[in-house]
XYZ file of C-alpha atoms in Angstrom:
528
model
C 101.727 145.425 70.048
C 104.778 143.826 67.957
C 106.778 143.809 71.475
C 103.617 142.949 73.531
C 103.786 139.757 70.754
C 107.572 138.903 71.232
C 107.560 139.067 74.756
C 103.975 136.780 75.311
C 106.522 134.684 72.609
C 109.248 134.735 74.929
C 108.053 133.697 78.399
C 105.566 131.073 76.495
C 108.073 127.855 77.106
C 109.016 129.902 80.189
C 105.501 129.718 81.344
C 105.256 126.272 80.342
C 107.749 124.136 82.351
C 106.317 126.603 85.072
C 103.191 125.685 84.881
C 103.999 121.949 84.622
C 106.953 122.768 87.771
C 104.331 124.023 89.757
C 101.665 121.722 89.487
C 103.911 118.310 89.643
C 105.678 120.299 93.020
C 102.075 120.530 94.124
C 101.160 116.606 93.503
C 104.554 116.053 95.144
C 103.981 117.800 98.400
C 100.012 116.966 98.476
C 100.713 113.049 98.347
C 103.430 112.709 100.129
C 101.589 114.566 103.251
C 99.290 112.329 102.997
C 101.459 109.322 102.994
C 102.912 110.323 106.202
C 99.304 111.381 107.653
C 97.781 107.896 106.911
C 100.728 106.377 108.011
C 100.023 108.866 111.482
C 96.253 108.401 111.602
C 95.986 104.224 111.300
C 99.073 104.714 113.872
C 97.629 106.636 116.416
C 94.273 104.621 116.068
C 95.547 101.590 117.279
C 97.128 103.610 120.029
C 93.825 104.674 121.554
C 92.088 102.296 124.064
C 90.018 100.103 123.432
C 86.467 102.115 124.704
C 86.821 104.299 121.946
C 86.993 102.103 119.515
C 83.410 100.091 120.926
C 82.117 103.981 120.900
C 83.001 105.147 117.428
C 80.737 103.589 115.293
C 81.633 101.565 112.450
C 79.822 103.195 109.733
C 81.541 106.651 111.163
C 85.050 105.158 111.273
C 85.223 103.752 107.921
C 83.967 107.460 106.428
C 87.305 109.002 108.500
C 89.560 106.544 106.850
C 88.197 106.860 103.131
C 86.324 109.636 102.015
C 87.430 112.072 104.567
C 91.015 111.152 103.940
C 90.029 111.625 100.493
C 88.850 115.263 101.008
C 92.453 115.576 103.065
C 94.234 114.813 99.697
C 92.252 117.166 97.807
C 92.428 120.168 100.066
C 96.225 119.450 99.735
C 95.873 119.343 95.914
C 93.923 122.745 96.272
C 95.753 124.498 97.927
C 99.517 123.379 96.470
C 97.961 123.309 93.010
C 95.809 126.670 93.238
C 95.716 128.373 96.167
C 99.059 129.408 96.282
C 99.531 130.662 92.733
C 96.421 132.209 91.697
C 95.991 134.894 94.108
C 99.564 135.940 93.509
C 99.068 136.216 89.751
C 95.537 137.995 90.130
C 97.600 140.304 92.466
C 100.243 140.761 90.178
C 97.700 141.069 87.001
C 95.923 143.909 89.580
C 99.356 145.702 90.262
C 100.012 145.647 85.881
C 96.813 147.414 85.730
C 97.146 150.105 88.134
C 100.738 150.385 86.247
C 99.078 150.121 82.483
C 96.440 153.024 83.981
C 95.666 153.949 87.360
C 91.834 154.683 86.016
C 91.509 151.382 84.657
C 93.485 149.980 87.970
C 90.604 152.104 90.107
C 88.110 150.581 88.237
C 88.269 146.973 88.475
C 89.325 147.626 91.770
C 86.784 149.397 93.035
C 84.366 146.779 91.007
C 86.089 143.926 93.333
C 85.239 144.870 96.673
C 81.551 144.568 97.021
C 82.201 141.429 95.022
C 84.241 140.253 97.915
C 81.893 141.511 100.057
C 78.951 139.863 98.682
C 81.086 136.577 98.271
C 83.046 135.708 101.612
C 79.706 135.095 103.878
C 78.239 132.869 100.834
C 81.311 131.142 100.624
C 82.039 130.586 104.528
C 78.597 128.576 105.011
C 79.811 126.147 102.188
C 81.817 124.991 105.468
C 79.150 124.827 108.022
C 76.491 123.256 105.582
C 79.800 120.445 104.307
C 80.361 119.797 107.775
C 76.568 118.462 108.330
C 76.258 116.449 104.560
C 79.598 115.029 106.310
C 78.228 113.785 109.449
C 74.851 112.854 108.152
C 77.195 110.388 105.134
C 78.889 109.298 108.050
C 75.386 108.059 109.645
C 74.058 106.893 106.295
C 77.357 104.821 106.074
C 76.832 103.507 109.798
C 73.454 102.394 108.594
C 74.667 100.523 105.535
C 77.323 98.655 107.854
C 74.641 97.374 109.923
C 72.215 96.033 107.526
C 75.089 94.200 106.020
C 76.722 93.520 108.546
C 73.054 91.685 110.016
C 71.875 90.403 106.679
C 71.525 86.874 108.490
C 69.201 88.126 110.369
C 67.734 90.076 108.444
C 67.354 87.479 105.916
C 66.155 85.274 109.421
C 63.968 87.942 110.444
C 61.964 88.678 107.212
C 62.919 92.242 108.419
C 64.594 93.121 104.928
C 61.277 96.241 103.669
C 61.506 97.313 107.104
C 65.291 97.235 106.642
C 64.694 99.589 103.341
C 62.398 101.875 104.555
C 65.360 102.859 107.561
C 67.999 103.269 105.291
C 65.428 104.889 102.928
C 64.882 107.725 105.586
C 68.729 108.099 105.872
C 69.333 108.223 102.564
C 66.767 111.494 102.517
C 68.613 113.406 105.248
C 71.656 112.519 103.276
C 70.030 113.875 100.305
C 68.274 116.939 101.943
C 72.031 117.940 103.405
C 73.280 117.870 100.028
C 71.176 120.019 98.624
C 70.982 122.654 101.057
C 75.173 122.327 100.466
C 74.535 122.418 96.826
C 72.128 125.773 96.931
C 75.560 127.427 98.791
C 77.614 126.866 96.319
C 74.973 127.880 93.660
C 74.867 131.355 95.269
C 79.129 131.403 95.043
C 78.736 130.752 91.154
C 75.656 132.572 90.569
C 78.100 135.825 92.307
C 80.576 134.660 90.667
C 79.111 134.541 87.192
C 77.418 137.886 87.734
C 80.875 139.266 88.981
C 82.557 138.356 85.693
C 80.443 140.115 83.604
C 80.433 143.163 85.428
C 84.270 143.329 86.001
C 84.791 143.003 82.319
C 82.179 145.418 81.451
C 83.238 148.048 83.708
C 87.155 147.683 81.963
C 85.530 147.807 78.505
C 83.300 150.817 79.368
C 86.524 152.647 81.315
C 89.024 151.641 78.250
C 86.524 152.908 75.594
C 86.074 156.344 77.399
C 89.736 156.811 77.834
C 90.165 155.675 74.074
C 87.305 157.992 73.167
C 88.943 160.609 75.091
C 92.627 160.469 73.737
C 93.664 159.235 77.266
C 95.165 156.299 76.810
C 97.383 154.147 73.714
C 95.782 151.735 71.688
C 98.471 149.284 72.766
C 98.304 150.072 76.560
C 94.657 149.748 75.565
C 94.995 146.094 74.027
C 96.877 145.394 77.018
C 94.916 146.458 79.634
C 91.915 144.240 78.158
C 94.095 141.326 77.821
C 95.485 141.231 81.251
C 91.662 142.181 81.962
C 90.641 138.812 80.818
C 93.175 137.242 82.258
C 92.528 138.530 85.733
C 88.908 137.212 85.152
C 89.777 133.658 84.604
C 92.308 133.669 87.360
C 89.724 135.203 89.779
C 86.994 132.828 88.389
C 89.018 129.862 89.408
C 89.717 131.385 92.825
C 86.394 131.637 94.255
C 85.253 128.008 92.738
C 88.966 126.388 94.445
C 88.082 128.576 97.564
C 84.335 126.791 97.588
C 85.756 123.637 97.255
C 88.063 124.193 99.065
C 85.653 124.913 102.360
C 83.171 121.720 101.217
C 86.614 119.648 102.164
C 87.450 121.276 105.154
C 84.666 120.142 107.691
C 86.239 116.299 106.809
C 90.177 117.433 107.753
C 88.849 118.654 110.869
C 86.741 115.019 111.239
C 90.542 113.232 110.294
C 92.299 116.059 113.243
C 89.933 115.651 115.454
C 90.818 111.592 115.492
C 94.255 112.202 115.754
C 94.302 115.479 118.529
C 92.238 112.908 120.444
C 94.957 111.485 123.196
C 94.714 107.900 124.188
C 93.334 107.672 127.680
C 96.334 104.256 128.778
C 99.376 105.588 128.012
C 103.331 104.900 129.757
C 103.685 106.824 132.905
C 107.641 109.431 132.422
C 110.661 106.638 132.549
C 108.396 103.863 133.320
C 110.299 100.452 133.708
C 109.474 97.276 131.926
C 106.532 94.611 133.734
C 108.965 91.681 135.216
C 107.258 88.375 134.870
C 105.400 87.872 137.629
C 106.283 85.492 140.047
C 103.454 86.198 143.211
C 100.028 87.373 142.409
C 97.662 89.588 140.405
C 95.310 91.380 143.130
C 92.383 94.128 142.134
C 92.159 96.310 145.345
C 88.638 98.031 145.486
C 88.681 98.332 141.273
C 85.909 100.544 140.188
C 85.463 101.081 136.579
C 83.043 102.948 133.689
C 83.118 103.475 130.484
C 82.178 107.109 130.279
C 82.545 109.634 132.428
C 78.628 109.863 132.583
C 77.746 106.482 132.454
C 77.129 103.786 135.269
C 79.958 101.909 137.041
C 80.322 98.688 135.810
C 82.687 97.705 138.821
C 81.898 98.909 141.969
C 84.645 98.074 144.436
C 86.090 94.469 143.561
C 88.746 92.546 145.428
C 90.385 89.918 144.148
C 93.428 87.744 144.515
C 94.947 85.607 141.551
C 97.874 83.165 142.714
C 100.634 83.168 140.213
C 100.066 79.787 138.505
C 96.702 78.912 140.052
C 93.359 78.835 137.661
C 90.707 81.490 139.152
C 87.304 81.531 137.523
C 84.969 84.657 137.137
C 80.689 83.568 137.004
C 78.028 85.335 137.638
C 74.831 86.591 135.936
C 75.001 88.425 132.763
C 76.236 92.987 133.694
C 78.392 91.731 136.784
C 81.669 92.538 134.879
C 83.588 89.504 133.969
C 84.664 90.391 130.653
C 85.284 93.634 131.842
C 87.861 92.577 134.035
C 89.545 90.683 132.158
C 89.850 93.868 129.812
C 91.177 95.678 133.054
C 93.550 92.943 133.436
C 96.333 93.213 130.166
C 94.720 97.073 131.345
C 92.738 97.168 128.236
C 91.323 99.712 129.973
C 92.356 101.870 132.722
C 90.524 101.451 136.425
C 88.536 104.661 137.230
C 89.164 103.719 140.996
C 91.475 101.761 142.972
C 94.208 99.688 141.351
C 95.240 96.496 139.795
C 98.955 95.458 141.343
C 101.245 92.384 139.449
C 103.886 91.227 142.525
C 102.922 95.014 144.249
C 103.475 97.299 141.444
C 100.456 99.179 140.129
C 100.430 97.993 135.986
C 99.985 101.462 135.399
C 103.452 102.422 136.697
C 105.216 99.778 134.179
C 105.406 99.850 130.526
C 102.254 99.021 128.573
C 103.606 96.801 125.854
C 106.143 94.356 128.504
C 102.731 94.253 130.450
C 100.632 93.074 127.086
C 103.955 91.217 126.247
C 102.965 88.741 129.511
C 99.501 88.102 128.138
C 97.505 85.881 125.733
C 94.065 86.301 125.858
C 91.260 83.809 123.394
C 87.766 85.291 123.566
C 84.303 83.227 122.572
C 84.855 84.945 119.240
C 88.441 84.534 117.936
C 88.997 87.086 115.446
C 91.133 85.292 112.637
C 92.751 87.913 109.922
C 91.840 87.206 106.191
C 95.178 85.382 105.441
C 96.518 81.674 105.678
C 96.014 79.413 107.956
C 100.640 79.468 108.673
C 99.989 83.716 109.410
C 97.160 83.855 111.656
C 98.947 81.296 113.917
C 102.608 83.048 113.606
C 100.691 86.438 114.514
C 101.578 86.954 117.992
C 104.852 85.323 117.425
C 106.371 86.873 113.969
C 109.584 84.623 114.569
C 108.250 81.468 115.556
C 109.701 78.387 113.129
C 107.115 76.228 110.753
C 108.411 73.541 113.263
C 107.038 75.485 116.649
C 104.069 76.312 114.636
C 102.834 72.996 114.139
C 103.756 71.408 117.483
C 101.751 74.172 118.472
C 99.345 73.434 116.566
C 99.661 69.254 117.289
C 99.653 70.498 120.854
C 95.868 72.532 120.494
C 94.233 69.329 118.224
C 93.760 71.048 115.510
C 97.032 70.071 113.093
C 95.117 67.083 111.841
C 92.083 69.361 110.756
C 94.571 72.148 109.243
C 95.851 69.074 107.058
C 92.311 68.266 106.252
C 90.754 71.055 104.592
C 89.315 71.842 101.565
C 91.749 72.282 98.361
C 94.432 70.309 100.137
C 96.892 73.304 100.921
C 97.252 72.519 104.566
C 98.802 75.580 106.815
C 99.007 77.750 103.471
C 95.023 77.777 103.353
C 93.248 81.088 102.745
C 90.542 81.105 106.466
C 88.446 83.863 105.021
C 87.039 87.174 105.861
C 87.212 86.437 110.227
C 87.814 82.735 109.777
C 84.623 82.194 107.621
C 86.024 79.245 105.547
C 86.549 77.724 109.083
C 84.578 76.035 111.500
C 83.521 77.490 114.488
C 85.681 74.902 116.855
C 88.013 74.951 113.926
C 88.624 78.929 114.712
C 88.642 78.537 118.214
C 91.462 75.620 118.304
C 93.909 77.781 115.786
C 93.185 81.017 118.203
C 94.310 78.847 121.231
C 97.303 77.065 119.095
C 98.365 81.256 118.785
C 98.150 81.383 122.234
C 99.846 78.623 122.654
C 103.017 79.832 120.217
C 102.817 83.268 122.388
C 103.766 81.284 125.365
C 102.947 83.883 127.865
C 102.744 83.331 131.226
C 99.100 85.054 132.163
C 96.398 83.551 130.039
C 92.638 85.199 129.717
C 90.132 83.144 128.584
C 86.763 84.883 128.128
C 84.002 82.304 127.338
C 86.097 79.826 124.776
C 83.666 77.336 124.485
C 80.152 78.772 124.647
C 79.112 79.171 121.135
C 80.445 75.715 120.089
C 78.279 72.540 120.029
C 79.512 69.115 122.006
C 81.861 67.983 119.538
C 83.550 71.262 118.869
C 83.460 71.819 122.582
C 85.354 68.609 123.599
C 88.028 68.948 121.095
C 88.011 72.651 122.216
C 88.424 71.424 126.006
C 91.469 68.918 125.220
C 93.251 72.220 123.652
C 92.413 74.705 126.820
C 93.714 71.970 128.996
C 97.125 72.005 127.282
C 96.973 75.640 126.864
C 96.488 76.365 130.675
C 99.202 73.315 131.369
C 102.209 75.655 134.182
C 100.157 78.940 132.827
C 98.182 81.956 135.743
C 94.773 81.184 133.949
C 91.578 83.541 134.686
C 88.399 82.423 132.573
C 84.908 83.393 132.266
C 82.559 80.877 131.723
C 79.184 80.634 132.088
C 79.776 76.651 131.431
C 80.488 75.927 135.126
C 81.247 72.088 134.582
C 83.975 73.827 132.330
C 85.220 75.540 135.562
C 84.651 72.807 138.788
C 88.580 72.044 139.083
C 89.293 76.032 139.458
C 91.608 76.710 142.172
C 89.528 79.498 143.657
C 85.841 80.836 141.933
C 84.635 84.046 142.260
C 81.551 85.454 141.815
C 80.096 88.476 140.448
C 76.756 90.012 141.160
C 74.879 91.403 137.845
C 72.411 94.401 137.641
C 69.608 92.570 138.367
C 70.980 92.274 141.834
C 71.978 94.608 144.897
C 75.687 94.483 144.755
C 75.990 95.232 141.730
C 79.431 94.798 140.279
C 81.145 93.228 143.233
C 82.006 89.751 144.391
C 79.571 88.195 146.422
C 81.193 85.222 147.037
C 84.613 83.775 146.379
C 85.928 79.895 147.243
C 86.501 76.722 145.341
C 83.627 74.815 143.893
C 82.831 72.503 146.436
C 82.927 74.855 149.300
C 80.524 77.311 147.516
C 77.864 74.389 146.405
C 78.278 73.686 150.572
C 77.610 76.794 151.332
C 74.400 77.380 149.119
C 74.350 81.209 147.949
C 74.346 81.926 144.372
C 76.827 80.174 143.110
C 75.115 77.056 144.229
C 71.738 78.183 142.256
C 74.010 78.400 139.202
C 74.729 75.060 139.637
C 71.502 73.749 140.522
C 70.242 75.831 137.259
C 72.706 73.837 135.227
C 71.865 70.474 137.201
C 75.546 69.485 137.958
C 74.750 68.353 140.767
């Protein structure tokens, strides 16, 4: 016992800075895999096209990039931390027994295995049951997202108990999946518990009839029981690290499954930059989808787009306007046909010269939550504080940077989207962006629609410099915004028999003459 004593003395500060070693390696390694696998996940998200990100849901992303990433970190910490030491020390602790006393060694061995048995099954639906709390938070999550997200019109609505009652209902399933995960891991500690009382009694029943029996030392006896107890601790900690371990897993495989996803528009081998284009933009019998198993949106469009001309896409709502003008900076990729700049098929040129070419302002310019100066150096990082505000002199909207509240000018905070801004306000910095971009193919997608008369004339004065020497194609269901267009085509919707194709095509006054739809649009909007 005196040289048992010196020895546990001996390795004690050994032990020690091990211990301390191992679990600060552990840290180490766990964080700093999970540096570079945010850094690879946020990455290779805005990678992927854009139809998966208006599949995903919301309430589903947001749940991969916190608490899933989360569970990543801790399955890290797990298994650096614990996983890798303990069963090596129960192993070794094992081996010391067998070489203390093979009987005792038999023993606790033989006590083990219908432990283990018993255990692994309990233990391996811990995963399965995780993986459904996981999806169902994911759900609960989405639903939360929405009825914040909507609160206007909620609030508009008087919708706001009905509102309760569906979250209510997902907040049960949420709660109903947790339990049935909690009763699993129950079971593991319930064995678990059981297991530790057994394995220690069978060593204190085997040790006392060896002792009784003048078969073994009172020191090897001593021993044996200590490393007994030491085993049992070790082991203890196993199974509960190996069950929280497995509640963690189903969310790594939600994070994998993002990232083994492949992005569906990527750079054909060696493929050369986009020149500028100097002819015309022409879709040649584009068909499109946005799921394998969903309807065509396009069903066979031709079109021709003059370099430096203004075409205009109208139509009812579901002909595929916006959708084209997705296809165009290919947004998207075509799921038939092809879209050709000067000839060449955009997919057989590099992606980001292509995008490089392109400024596109949509009816709802997203602004970042940042200053006024940032949002409109965005798509030009180097751009001067001169170019910015000639830029911005050049969309109307200088004046009204100058003039708003708290007098800080360009170094004004917009607000979560550009909520501290007007809505004409927004639209006139997204165009002065455009406008610093200074690409040659512009896409305008309904600029003016949600703006009242005011907004919308100061809006207008903006696009008109913004098109100024630019290959313009906008969508507008404004058509007195779109008379002067050097050619007009339109787009049949669902409610009508060609569906997603052009039905008509000329300038304005030739399609009034003629008197097909595009002349009922007009005579709907009484231009005249």
């Amino acid at each position: 016992l005196r040289r048992l004593g010196w020895m546990l003395l001996a390795i004690a500060p050994i032990g020690a800075v091990a211990a301390y070693v191992s679990w600060w390696a552990g840290q180490w390694i766990a964080n700093q895999t999970m540096r570079a696998l945010r850094n690879r996940l946020l990455g290779h998200l805005v990678q992927l096209e854009l139809a998966y990100h208006t599949q995903l849901s919301r309430g589903d992303l947001l749940t991969r990039l916190t608490t899933d990433l989360t569970s990543c970190l801790r399955v890290q910490q797990y298994l650096y931390g614990k996983l890798l030491q303990r069963p090596l020390e129960s192993l070794g602790i094992i081996a010391s027994l067998w070489w203390i006393d093979w009987r005792i060694g038999a023993a606790v061995t033989a006590a083990l295995l219908p432990v283990l048995a018993i255990l692994v099954p309990v233990v391996g639906r811990t995963r399965a049951r995780s993986k459904k709390a996981r999806d169902t938070l994911a759900a609960n999550l989405g639903v939360m997202e929405q009825i914040t997200s909507g609160i206007r019109v909620i609030k508009a609505m008087g919708s706001a108990e009905r509102e309760q009652e569906r979250y209510a209902e997902a907040n049960r399933k949420l709660f109903n999946d947790n339990l049935r995960l909690a009763r699993t891991r129950a079971q593991s500690d319930a064995i678990t518990a059981g297991s530790v009382f057994g394995l220690a009694g069978a060593g204190i029943v085997i040790g006392a009839f060896l002792f009784a029996a003048g078969l073994i030392r009172p020191g090897a006896l001593f021993t044996a029981l200590g490393a007994l107890a030491r085993l049992i601790s070790s082991l203890r900690e196993v199974v509960r690290t190996w069950g929280d371990m497995q509640e963690q897993l189903p969310s790594v495989e939600r994070v994998y499954a993002l990232l083994d996803r492949p992005s569906a528009v990527i750079d054909a081998p060696d493929a050369p930059p986009c020149p500028r284009p100097t002819q015309a933009i022409r879709l040649e019998n584009v068909r499109f989808r946005y799921a394998p198993d969903a309807d065509e949106v396009l069903c066979g469009v031709d079109m021709e787009i003059p370099i430096g001309q203004t075409v205009a896409l109208v139509g009812t709502s579901g002909g595929g306007k916006s959708t084209i003008l997705d296809l165009l900076p290919r947004l998207h990729d075509v799921t038939g046909g092809r879209i050709t700049i000067d000839g060449q098929d955009i997919r057989a040129v590099q992606h980001a010269s292509l995008i490089a070419h392109c400024a596109i302002v949509s009816q709802d310019s997203f602004l970042f939550n940042d200053t006024v100066l940032n949002n409109l150096r965005y798509g030009r990082p180097d751009a001067s504080r001169e170019q910015i505000e000639t830029a911005a002199k050049r969309a109307h909207v200088h004046e009204a940077i100058l003039g708003l509240e708290g007098g800080l000018g360009y170094e004004t905070p917009v607000g979560d989207r550009g909520s501290r801004l007007s809505g004409g306000q927004r639209q006139r910095v997204a165009i002065a962006r455009a406008l610093l971009r200074d690409a040659p193919l512009l896409f305008l997608d309904e600029p003016t629609s949600a703006l009242d008369a005011a907004s919308e004339h100061h809006v207008q004065q903006a696009l008109a410099e913004l098109m100024r020497g630019r290959t313009t194609v906008v969508v507008a269901h404004r058509l007195a915004t779109i008379q002067h267009a050097d050619r007009i085509y339109v787009l049949a919707g669902r409610d009508h028999p060609g569906h997603g194709t052009v039905i008509e095509a000329g300038t304005h006054a030739e399609l009034v003459a003629r008197g097909g739809a595009y002349a009922e649009l007009v005579r709907l909007q009484t231009l005249g």
